[in-house]
Amino acid sequence: MKHPAKNSRDVENDFKALFDIGMKMEINKPEILRDIHKNARHFGITFYDAVYVILALKEGCKLITADKKLKRKVNMVELL
């Protein structure tokens, strides 16, 4: 979901379509998906990496990674 032409509304509509067809997702709240997309774009990271960043924030826990590039880009959670 790091497509440069996609904006937040496009991504929200994409996820709504997945929910509408009954796709089961562990992250099933549109507001969390919106936060993930927003932060992926803000920090210039993949949607996949942003999932872990946002979940760490929401759970109030540290994110442990060996990804030095991610560590440099994201300053909103403690990366070890």
N, CA, C and O atoms as a MOPAC input file, in Angstrom:
PM7 MOZYME 1SCF
protein

 N      0.82200 1    -1.20700 1     0.00000 1
 C      0.00000 1     0.00000 1     0.00000 1
 C      0.85800 1     1.26000 1     0.00000 1
 O      0.45400 1     2.28900 1     0.54100 1
 N      2.00100 1     1.18300 1    -0.58500 1
 C      2.86200 1     2.35000 1    -0.66400 1
 C      2.77700 1     2.97000 1    -2.04800 1
 O      3.74700 1     3.55100 1    -2.53600 1
 N      1.64400 1     2.84800 1    -2.66600 1
 C      1.43800 1     3.37000 1    -4.00800 1
 C      1.33600 1     4.89400 1    -3.93700 1
 O      0.49000 1     5.41300 1    -3.20800 1
 N      2.17000 1     5.61600 1    -4.67000 1
 C      2.18900 1     7.07500 1    -4.56800 1
 C      0.89300 1     7.76200 1    -4.98800 1
 O      0.61700 1     8.87500 1    -4.54200 1
 N      0.10300 1     7.12300 1    -5.83000 1
 C     -1.13400 1     7.75500 1    -6.27900 1
 C     -2.28900 1     7.55200 1    -5.30300 1
 O     -3.33600 1     8.18300 1    -5.44900 1
 N     -2.11800 1     6.69500 1    -4.32600 1
 C     -3.19900 1     6.41400 1    -3.36600 1
 C     -3.19600 1     7.47300 1    -2.26600 1
 O     -2.15400 1     7.78900 1    -1.69100 1
 N     -4.36800 1     8.00600 1    -1.98900 1
 C     -4.50100 1     8.89300 1    -0.84000 1
 C     -5.27700 1     8.15200 1     0.24600 1
 O     -5.69800 1     7.01300 1     0.04600 1
 N     -5.46200 1     8.79200 1     1.37900 1
 C     -6.12400 1     8.13300 1     2.51100 1
 C     -7.53300 1     7.66800 1     2.16200 1
 O     -7.95200 1     6.59100 1     2.58800 1
 N     -8.26100 1     8.45800 1     1.39900 1
 C     -9.63600 1     8.08900 1     1.03100 1
 C     -9.63300 1     6.85500 1     0.12900 1
 O    -10.47500 1     5.97000 1     0.28300 1
 N     -8.69300 1     6.79700 1    -0.80800 1
 C     -8.58200 1     5.62000 1    -1.68300 1
 C     -8.32100 1     4.35700 1    -0.87300 1
 O     -8.94900 1     3.32200 1    -1.09700 1
 N     -7.39700 1     4.45200 1     0.06100 1
 C     -7.04600 1     3.28700 1     0.88700 1
 C     -8.23500 1     2.88300 1     1.74800 1
 O     -8.52400 1     1.69500 1     1.89400 1
 N     -8.91700 1     3.86000 1     2.31300 1
 C    -10.10300 1     3.56400 1     3.12200 1
 C    -11.14500 1     2.82300 1     2.28400 1
 O    -11.74500 1     1.85600 1     2.75500 1
 N    -11.36000 1     3.26900 1     1.05500 1
 C    -12.31400 1     2.60400 1     0.16300 1
 C    -11.85700 1     1.19100 1    -0.18700 1
 O    -12.67300 1     0.27300 1    -0.27100 1
 N    -10.53900 1     1.01800 1    -0.39300 1
 C    -10.00400 1    -0.32000 1    -0.67700 1
 C    -10.29400 1    -1.27500 1     0.47300 1
 O    -10.73700 1    -2.40300 1     0.25600 1
 N    -10.04200 1    -0.81900 1     1.69700 1
 C    -10.29200 1    -1.68500 1     2.84800 1
 C    -11.78300 1    -1.92600 1     3.05600 1
 O    -12.19200 1    -3.02300 1     3.43800 1
 N    -12.59100 1    -0.90300 1     2.80500 1
 C    -14.03900 1    -1.09300 1     2.93100 1
 C    -14.50200 1    -2.18400 1     1.97500 1
 O    -15.34200 1    -3.01000 1     2.33200 1
 N    -13.96100 1    -2.19000 1     0.76400 1
 C    -14.32500 1    -3.22300 1    -0.21100 1
 C    -13.93900 1    -4.61000 1     0.30300 1
 O    -14.69200 1    -5.56800 1     0.12300 1
 N    -12.78300 1    -4.72400 1     0.93600 1
 C    -12.37400 1    -6.01500 1     1.50600 1
 C    -13.33200 1    -6.45000 1     2.62200 1
 O    -13.71200 1    -7.61800 1     2.70500 1
 N    -13.71600 1    -5.49300 1     3.47700 1
 C    -14.66700 1    -5.81700 1     4.54300 1
 C    -16.01700 1    -6.21800 1     3.96100 1
 O    -16.66600 1    -7.14300 1     4.44700 1
 N    -16.43000 1    -5.50600 1     2.91000 1
 C    -17.72900 1    -5.77100 1     2.29800 1
 C    -17.83200 1    -7.17700 1     1.69900 1
 O    -18.91700 1    -7.75600 1     1.66500 1
 N    -16.72200 1    -7.71900 1     1.23300 1
 C    -16.77800 1    -9.07900 1     0.67800 1
 C    -16.54900 1   -10.14100 1     1.75600 1
 O    -16.49700 1   -11.33700 1     1.46700 1
 N    -16.41400 1    -9.68100 1     2.99600 1
 C    -16.30600 1   -10.62600 1     4.10300 1
 C    -14.89800 1   -11.11100 1     4.39900 1
 O    -14.72500 1   -12.11400 1     5.09100 1
 N    -13.88900 1   -10.41800 1     3.88800 1
 C    -12.51300 1   -10.83200 1     4.16700 1
 C    -12.22300 1   -10.65600 1     5.64900 1
 O    -12.50100 1    -9.60100 1     6.22000 1
 N    -11.67600 1   -11.66900 1     6.25800 1
 C    -11.31800 1   -11.62500 1     7.67700 1
 C     -9.93400 1   -11.02300 1     7.80700 1
 O     -8.98600 1   -11.44700 1     7.14700 1
 N     -9.83900 1   -10.02600 1     8.67200 1
 C     -8.56000 1    -9.36700 1     8.89200 1
 C     -8.34700 1    -9.22100 1    10.38800 1
 O     -9.28600 1    -8.93000 1    11.12800 1
 N     -7.12500 1    -9.42200 1    10.82800 1
 C     -6.80000 1    -9.26600 1    12.24700 1
 C     -6.97800 1    -7.81000 1    12.67300 1
 O     -7.49100 1    -7.52600 1    13.75600 1
 N     -6.54800 1    -6.89700 1    11.80900 1
 C     -6.74100 1    -5.47000 1    12.07700 1
 C     -8.02100 1    -5.07800 1    11.36800 1
 O     -8.04000 1    -4.87600 1    10.15400 1
 N     -9.08700 1    -4.97200 1    12.13800 1
 C    -10.39000 1    -4.83500 1    11.50400 1
 C    -11.10700 1    -3.52400 1    11.81500 1
 O    -12.32300 1    -3.42600 1    11.65200 1
 N    -10.36800 1    -2.53400 1    12.25400 1
 C    -10.98800 1    -1.24600 1    12.53400 1
 C    -10.48800 1    -0.22400 1    11.51600 1
 O     -9.28200 1    -0.01700 1    11.38500 1
 N    -11.40500 1     0.41200 1    10.80000 1
 C    -10.99300 1     1.37700 1     9.77100 1
 C    -10.08300 1     2.48400 1    10.30000 1
 O     -9.18100 1     2.92800 1     9.58900 1
 N    -10.30400 1     2.93700 1    11.53600 1
 C     -9.47400 1     4.02500 1    12.06200 1
 C     -8.02700 1     3.57900 1    12.27400 1
 O     -7.10800 1     4.38400 1    12.12100 1
 N     -7.81300 1     2.32400 1    12.62000 1
 C     -6.44600 1     1.81800 1    12.76200 1
 C     -5.79400 1     1.72400 1    11.39000 1
 O     -4.63100 1     2.09300 1    11.23000 1
 N     -6.52500 1     1.23900 1    10.40900 1
 C     -5.99800 1     1.14600 1     9.05100 1
 C     -5.65300 1     2.53500 1     8.51500 1
 O     -4.64700 1     2.71000 1     7.82700 1
 N     -6.48400 1     3.50900 1     8.83000 1
 C     -6.23500 1     4.88600 1     8.40000 1
 C     -4.94700 1     5.41800 1     9.02900 1
 O     -4.13600 1     6.05400 1     8.35600 1
 N     -4.76400 1     5.15000 1    10.34400 1
 C     -3.54300 1     5.58000 1    11.03500 1
 C     -2.30800 1     4.92400 1    10.43200 1
 O     -1.27100 1     5.56500 1    10.26100 1
 N     -2.43000 1     3.64700 1    10.11400 1
 C     -1.30700 1     2.92400 1     9.51800 1
 C     -0.92900 1     3.55900 1     8.18100 1
 O      0.24500 1     3.82800 1     7.92400 1
 N     -1.92300 1     3.79400 1     7.33800 1
 C     -1.65400 1     4.39900 1     6.02800 1
 C     -1.05900 1     5.79000 1     6.17600 1
 O     -0.08600 1     6.12800 1     5.50200 1
 N     -1.64200 1     6.59900 1     7.05700 1
 C     -1.16600 1     7.96500 1     7.25900 1
 C      0.30100 1     7.96500 1     7.70300 1
 O      1.10100 1     8.75800 1     7.20700 1
 N      0.64400 1     7.09200 1     8.61800 1
 C      2.01800 1     7.05900 1     9.11800 1
 C      2.98100 1     6.44200 1     8.11900 1
 O      4.15000 1     6.82700 1     8.07500 1
 N      2.52400 1     5.50600 1     7.32800 1
 C      3.37100 1     4.94100 1     6.27400 1
 C      3.78600 1     6.04800 1     5.30500 1
 O      4.95200 1     6.15100 1     4.92200 1
 N      2.82700 1     6.86300 1     4.92200 1
 C      3.13200 1     7.95500 1     3.99100 1
 C      3.98000 1     9.03100 1     4.66100 1
 O      4.92400 1     9.54600 1     4.06100 1
 N      3.64700 1     9.36900 1     5.89700 1
 C      4.37300 1    10.42500 1     6.61900 1
 C      5.85300 1    10.06900 1     6.79100 1
 O      6.72400 1    10.91000 1     6.57100 1
 N      6.12900 1     8.84200 1     7.17900 1
 C      7.50600 1     8.42800 1     7.43700 1
 C      8.20400 1     7.83600 1     6.20800 1
 O      9.40600 1     7.57000 1     6.24400 1
 N      7.45200 1     7.63100 1     5.12600 1
 C      8.04900 1     7.05400 1     3.92500 1
 C      8.44800 1     5.60300 1     4.13700 1
 O      9.49500 1     5.15500 1     3.66900 1
 N      7.58400 1     4.86800 1     4.86200 1
 C      7.83700 1     3.45200 1     5.11300 1
 C      6.72200 1     2.63100 1     4.48800 1
 O      5.69600 1     3.17600 1     4.07800 1
 N      6.91900 1     1.33900 1     4.41700 1
 C      5.88800 1     0.48600 1     3.83200 1
 C      4.70200 1     0.37200 1     4.77300 1
 O      4.82200 1     0.58800 1     5.97900 1
 N      3.56700 1     0.03300 1     4.20800 1
 C      2.36900 1    -0.21800 1     5.00700 1
 C      2.66700 1    -1.33400 1     6.00200 1
 O      2.25600 1    -1.26700 1     7.16100 1
 N      3.38400 1    -2.36100 1     5.54500 1
 C      3.74700 1    -3.50400 1     6.38200 1
 C      4.51400 1    -3.04800 1     7.63000 1
 O      4.18200 1    -3.46200 1     8.74000 1
 N      5.53400 1    -2.19900 1     7.45800 1
 C      6.29700 1    -1.70400 1     8.60700 1
 C      5.41800 1    -0.82100 1     9.49600 1
 O      5.51600 1    -0.86800 1    10.72200 1
 N      4.57000 1    -0.02500 1     8.87100 1
 C      3.71100 1     0.88000 1     9.64100 1
 C      2.72500 1     0.11300 1    10.52100 1
 O      2.32700 1     0.61300 1    11.57300 1
 N      2.32700 1    -1.08300 1    10.11300 1
 C      1.43500 1    -1.90700 1    10.94100 1
 C      2.07400 1    -2.12700 1    12.30500 1
 O      1.42400 1    -1.95400 1    13.33600 1
 N      3.33600 1    -2.50600 1    12.31000 1
 C      4.02400 1    -2.78100 1    13.57300 1
 C      4.23300 1    -1.52200 1    14.39700 1
 O      4.11800 1    -1.56100 1    15.62200 1
 N      4.53600 1    -0.41200 1    13.75000 1
 C      4.72100 1     0.85300 1    14.45700 1
 C      3.43000 1     1.25800 1    15.15800 1
 O      3.44600 1     1.57900 1    16.34700 1
 N      2.32300 1     1.24500 1    14.44100 1
 C      1.04100 1     1.66800 1    15.01000 1
 C      0.57600 1     0.70900 1    16.10100 1
 O      0.07900 1     1.14900 1    17.13700 1
 N      0.72900 1    -0.58300 1    15.88400 1
 C      0.31700 1    -1.53100 1    16.91600 1
 C      1.14700 1    -1.36400 1    18.18600 1
 O      0.61300 1    -1.48700 1    19.28900 1
 N      2.43300 1    -1.08800 1    18.05100 1
 C      3.26800 1    -0.83700 1    19.22700 1
 C      2.76900 1     0.39900 1    19.96900 1
 O      2.69300 1     0.40400 1    21.19800 1
 N      2.43100 1     1.44300 1    19.22000 1
 C      1.89400 1     2.65000 1    19.84500 1
 C      0.57800 1     2.38000 1    20.56200 1
 O      0.39100 1     2.77600 1    21.71300 1
 N     -0.33000 1     1.70000 1    19.86800 1
 C     -1.65600 1     1.42600 1    20.44500 1
 C     -1.56700 1     0.53900 1    21.68800 1
 O     -2.35400 1     0.68900 1    22.62300 1
 N     -0.60100 1    -0.38500 1    21.69200 1
 C     -0.43700 1    -1.30500 1    22.82600 1
 C      0.46400 1    -0.71900 1    23.91400 1
 O      0.56400 1    -1.27600 1    25.00700 1
 N      1.11700 1     0.40400 1    23.61200 1
 C      2.00600 1     1.03900 1    24.57700 1
 C      3.25100 1     0.20900 1    24.86400 1
 O      3.73400 1     0.17100 1    25.99600 1
 N      3.75900 1    -0.44800 1    23.84500 1
 C      4.94300 1    -1.28600 1    24.04200 1
 C      6.05100 1    -0.84700 1    23.09400 1
 O      5.82700 1    -0.05800 1    22.17600 1
 N      7.24000 1    -1.36700 1    23.33000 1
 C      8.38300 1    -1.04100 1    22.48400 1
 C      8.35900 1    -1.90700 1    21.23600 1
 O      7.91900 1    -3.05700 1    21.25900 1
 N      8.83600 1    -1.33400 1    20.16400 1
 C      8.99200 1    -2.07000 1    18.91900 1
 C     10.46100 1    -2.43500 1    18.79400 1
 O     11.32400 1    -1.55700 1    18.78500 1
 N     10.74000 1    -3.69800 1    18.70000 1
 C     12.11600 1    -4.17600 1    18.57000 1
 C     12.35700 1    -4.54600 1    17.12000 1
 O     11.61900 1    -5.33900 1    16.53500 1
 N     13.39900 1    -3.96300 1    16.54800 1
 C     13.71500 1    -4.23500 1    15.15000 1
 C     15.21700 1    -4.19100 1    14.92700 1
 O     15.94400 1    -3.50500 1    15.64500 1
 N     15.66300 1    -4.91400 1    13.94600 1
 C     17.05300 1    -4.84700 1    13.51000 1
 C     17.15800 1    -4.00200 1    12.24300 1
 O     18.24000 1    -3.85600 1    11.67400 1
 N     16.03200 1    -3.45000 1    11.80900 1
 C     15.96300 1    -2.65700 1    10.58200 1
 C     16.46700 1    -1.24100 1    10.86400 1
 O     15.72400 1    -0.39800 1    11.36500 1
 N     17.72200 1    -0.99200 1    10.54200 1
 C     18.33900 1     0.30900 1    10.83400 1
 C     17.67600 1     1.44000 1    10.05500 1
 O     17.57200 1     2.56000 1    10.55500 1
 N     17.23200 1     1.15500 1     8.84200 1
 C     16.56300 1     2.16900 1     8.02700 1
 C     15.23900 1     2.58200 1     8.68800 1
 O     14.91800 1     3.76900 1     8.74900 1
 N     14.48400 1     1.61100 1     9.17400 1
 C     13.22300 1     1.91300 1     9.86500 1
 C     13.50400 1     2.71000 1    11.12900 1
 O     12.79500 1     3.66800 1    11.43500 1
 N     14.52500 1     2.32000 1    11.85300 1
 C     14.89000 1     3.01500 1    13.09400 1
 C     15.20900 1     4.48600 1    12.83000 1
 O     14.83400 1     5.35400 1    13.61800 1
 N     15.89800 1     4.76500 1    11.72700 1
 C     16.22800 1     6.15000 1    11.38000 1
 C     14.99300 1     6.96300 1    10.97800 1
 O     14.91300 1     8.15800 1    11.26100 1
 N     14.04300 1     6.31700 1    10.32500 1
 C     12.88900 1     7.03200 1     9.78500 1
 C     11.80700 1     7.31400 1    10.81200 1
 O     11.12200 1     8.33300 1    10.72400 1
 N     11.64200 1     6.42800 1    11.78200 1
 C     10.50400 1     6.52800 1    12.70300 1
 C     10.99300 1     6.94800 1    14.08100 1
 O     11.86100 1     6.30200 1    14.66800 1
 N     10.43000 1     8.03200 1    14.58700 1
 C     10.82700 1     8.50900 1    15.90900 1
 C      9.68700 1     8.51600 1    16.91600 1
 O      9.84800 1     9.03000 1    18.02300 1
 N      8.52700 1     7.95100 1    16.55000 1
 C      7.37900 1     8.01000 1    17.45000 1
 C      7.26400 1     6.82300 1    18.39500 1
 O      6.43500 1     6.84100 1    19.30500 1
 N      8.07100 1     5.80500 1    18.19900 1
 C      8.13500 1     4.69900 1    19.14800 1
 C      9.60700 1     4.38900 1    19.39600 1
 O     10.47000 1     4.70800 1    18.57900 1
 N      9.87300 1     3.77300 1    20.52000 1
 C     11.24600 1     3.41300 1    20.82200 1
 C     11.62100 1     2.16300 1    20.06900 1
 O     11.00100 1     1.11300 1    20.24100 1
 N     12.61900 1     2.27200 1    19.24700 1
 C     13.10100 1     1.13900 1    18.48200 1
 C     14.42000 1     0.68200 1    19.08600 1
 O     15.30300 1     1.49300 1    19.36800 1
 N     14.54100 1    -0.61100 1    19.27900 1
 C     15.77600 1    -1.14700 1    19.87200 1
 C     16.55900 1    -1.92900 1    18.85100 1
 O     17.62700 1    -2.45600 1    19.16200 1

